[in-house]
């Protein structure tokens, strides 16, 4: 994993995105934004929640950098290490799908694909997968 600090933004629209961010005079410039969606899953032993990361604006444009007015951001914070690894995994999966197969990426990945991506992480931190 590189030394990039990824940011989580809570927007006034209610959306939560994770991205690379630079502060500008009037707001923020972001790149590679993904929409964060928490999805409840019901099991025999109760309910759990899963996090899905999907493309935020990229399906509608080829632009890679976006400007956000500072008045449209309620909260900005550093992504947790596990979230940063998941974000990187999803970005790599999208890029691999687009570059190698010339197709639009799927919005969801299987647990097996996610687990394969985690095998490539060399870090002493323990990772919890729900």
PDB file of N, CA, C and O in Angstrom, residues 7 15 18 23 27 32 73 77 84 91-92 94 97 104 117:
ATOM      1  N   UNK A   7      -9.491  10.185   1.894  1.00  0.00           N
ATOM      2  CA  UNK A   7     -10.435  10.956   2.686  1.00  0.00           C
ATOM      3  C   UNK A   7     -11.849  10.429   2.506  1.00  0.00           C
ATOM      4  O   UNK A   7     -12.233  10.004   1.417  1.00  0.00           O
ATOM      5  N   UNK A  15     -24.711  11.943   0.744  1.00  0.00           N
ATOM      6  CA  UNK A  15     -23.803  10.939   0.203  1.00  0.00           C
ATOM      7  C   UNK A  15     -22.495  10.930   0.993  1.00  0.00           C
ATOM      8  O   UNK A  15     -22.035  11.963   1.464  1.00  0.00           O
ATOM      9  N   UNK A  18     -15.482   8.242  -0.687  1.00  0.00           N
ATOM     10  CA  UNK A  18     -14.078   8.084  -0.332  1.00  0.00           C
ATOM     11  C   UNK A  18     -13.293   8.460  -1.581  1.00  0.00           C
ATOM     12  O   UNK A  18     -13.702   8.122  -2.704  1.00  0.00           O
ATOM     13  N   UNK A  23      -6.960  20.208  -0.873  1.00  0.00           N
ATOM     14  CA  UNK A  23      -7.717  21.409  -0.526  1.00  0.00           C
ATOM     15  C   UNK A  23      -7.320  22.538  -1.468  1.00  0.00           C
ATOM     16  O   UNK A  23      -6.143  22.733  -1.776  1.00  0.00           O
ATOM     17  N   UNK A  27     -12.535  25.296  -1.990  1.00  0.00           N
ATOM     18  CA  UNK A  27     -13.118  24.006  -1.614  1.00  0.00           C
ATOM     19  C   UNK A  27     -12.114  22.888  -1.704  1.00  0.00           C
ATOM     20  O   UNK A  27     -11.025  22.958  -1.145  1.00  0.00           O
ATOM     21  N   UNK A  32     -10.725  10.055  -8.191  1.00  0.00           N
ATOM     22  CA  UNK A  32     -11.054   8.651  -7.973  1.00  0.00           C
ATOM     23  C   UNK A  32     -12.121   8.452  -6.890  1.00  0.00           C
ATOM     24  O   UNK A  32     -12.000   7.584  -6.040  1.00  0.00           O
ATOM     25  N   UNK A  73     -19.587  20.290   1.751  1.00  0.00           N
ATOM     26  CA  UNK A  73     -18.966  19.223   2.535  1.00  0.00           C
ATOM     27  C   UNK A  73     -19.269  19.463   4.013  1.00  0.00           C
ATOM     28  O   UNK A  73     -18.910  20.495   4.567  1.00  0.00           O
ATOM     29  N   UNK A  77     -12.697  13.482   6.795  1.00  0.00           N
ATOM     30  CA  UNK A  77     -11.806  12.784   7.735  1.00  0.00           C
ATOM     31  C   UNK A  77     -10.969  11.752   6.982  1.00  0.00           C
ATOM     32  O   UNK A  77     -11.300  11.362   5.865  1.00  0.00           O
ATOM     33  N   UNK A  84      -9.202   2.042   3.725  1.00  0.00           N
ATOM     34  CA  UNK A  84      -8.256   2.457   2.679  1.00  0.00           C
ATOM     35  C   UNK A  84      -7.816   1.259   1.836  1.00  0.00           C
ATOM     36  O   UNK A  84      -7.731   1.354   0.610  1.00  0.00           O
ATOM     37  N   UNK A  91     -10.692   0.008  -6.391  1.00  0.00           N
ATOM     38  CA  UNK A  91     -10.151   0.813  -7.495  1.00  0.00           C
ATOM     39  C   UNK A  91      -9.333  -0.050  -8.444  1.00  0.00           C
ATOM     40  O   UNK A  91      -9.469   0.050  -9.666  1.00  0.00           O
ATOM     41  N   UNK A  92      -8.471  -0.894  -7.887  1.00  0.00           N
ATOM     42  CA  UNK A  92      -7.654  -1.777  -8.728  1.00  0.00           C
ATOM     43  C   UNK A  92      -8.521  -2.724  -9.539  1.00  0.00           C
ATOM     44  O   UNK A  92      -8.246  -2.994 -10.701  1.00  0.00           O
ATOM     45  N   UNK A  94     -11.659  -2.199 -10.546  1.00  0.00           N
ATOM     46  CA  UNK A  94     -12.275  -1.420 -11.621  1.00  0.00           C
ATOM     47  C   UNK A  94     -11.279  -1.177 -12.750  1.00  0.00           C
ATOM     48  O   UNK A  94     -11.583  -1.373 -13.920  1.00  0.00           O
ATOM     49  N   UNK A  97     -10.483  -4.413 -14.691  1.00  0.00           N
ATOM     50  CA  UNK A  97     -11.599  -4.804 -15.559  1.00  0.00           C
ATOM     51  C   UNK A  97     -11.648  -3.940 -16.807  1.00  0.00           C
ATOM     52  O   UNK A  97     -11.854  -4.418 -17.910  1.00  0.00           O
ATOM     53  N   UNK A 104     -17.043  -2.441 -19.029  1.00  0.00           N
ATOM     54  CA  UNK A 104     -17.381  -1.656 -17.845  1.00  0.00           C
ATOM     55  C   UNK A 104     -17.289  -2.570 -16.627  1.00  0.00           C
ATOM     56  O   UNK A 104     -17.708  -3.727 -16.672  1.00  0.00           O
ATOM     57  N   UNK A 117      -7.779 -10.267  -3.301  1.00  0.00           N
ATOM     58  CA  UNK A 117      -7.124  -8.961  -3.227  1.00  0.00           C
ATOM     59  C   UNK A 117      -6.445  -8.745  -1.891  1.00  0.00           C
ATOM     60  O   UNK A 117      -5.373  -8.142  -1.809  1.00  0.00           O
TER      61      UNK A 117
END
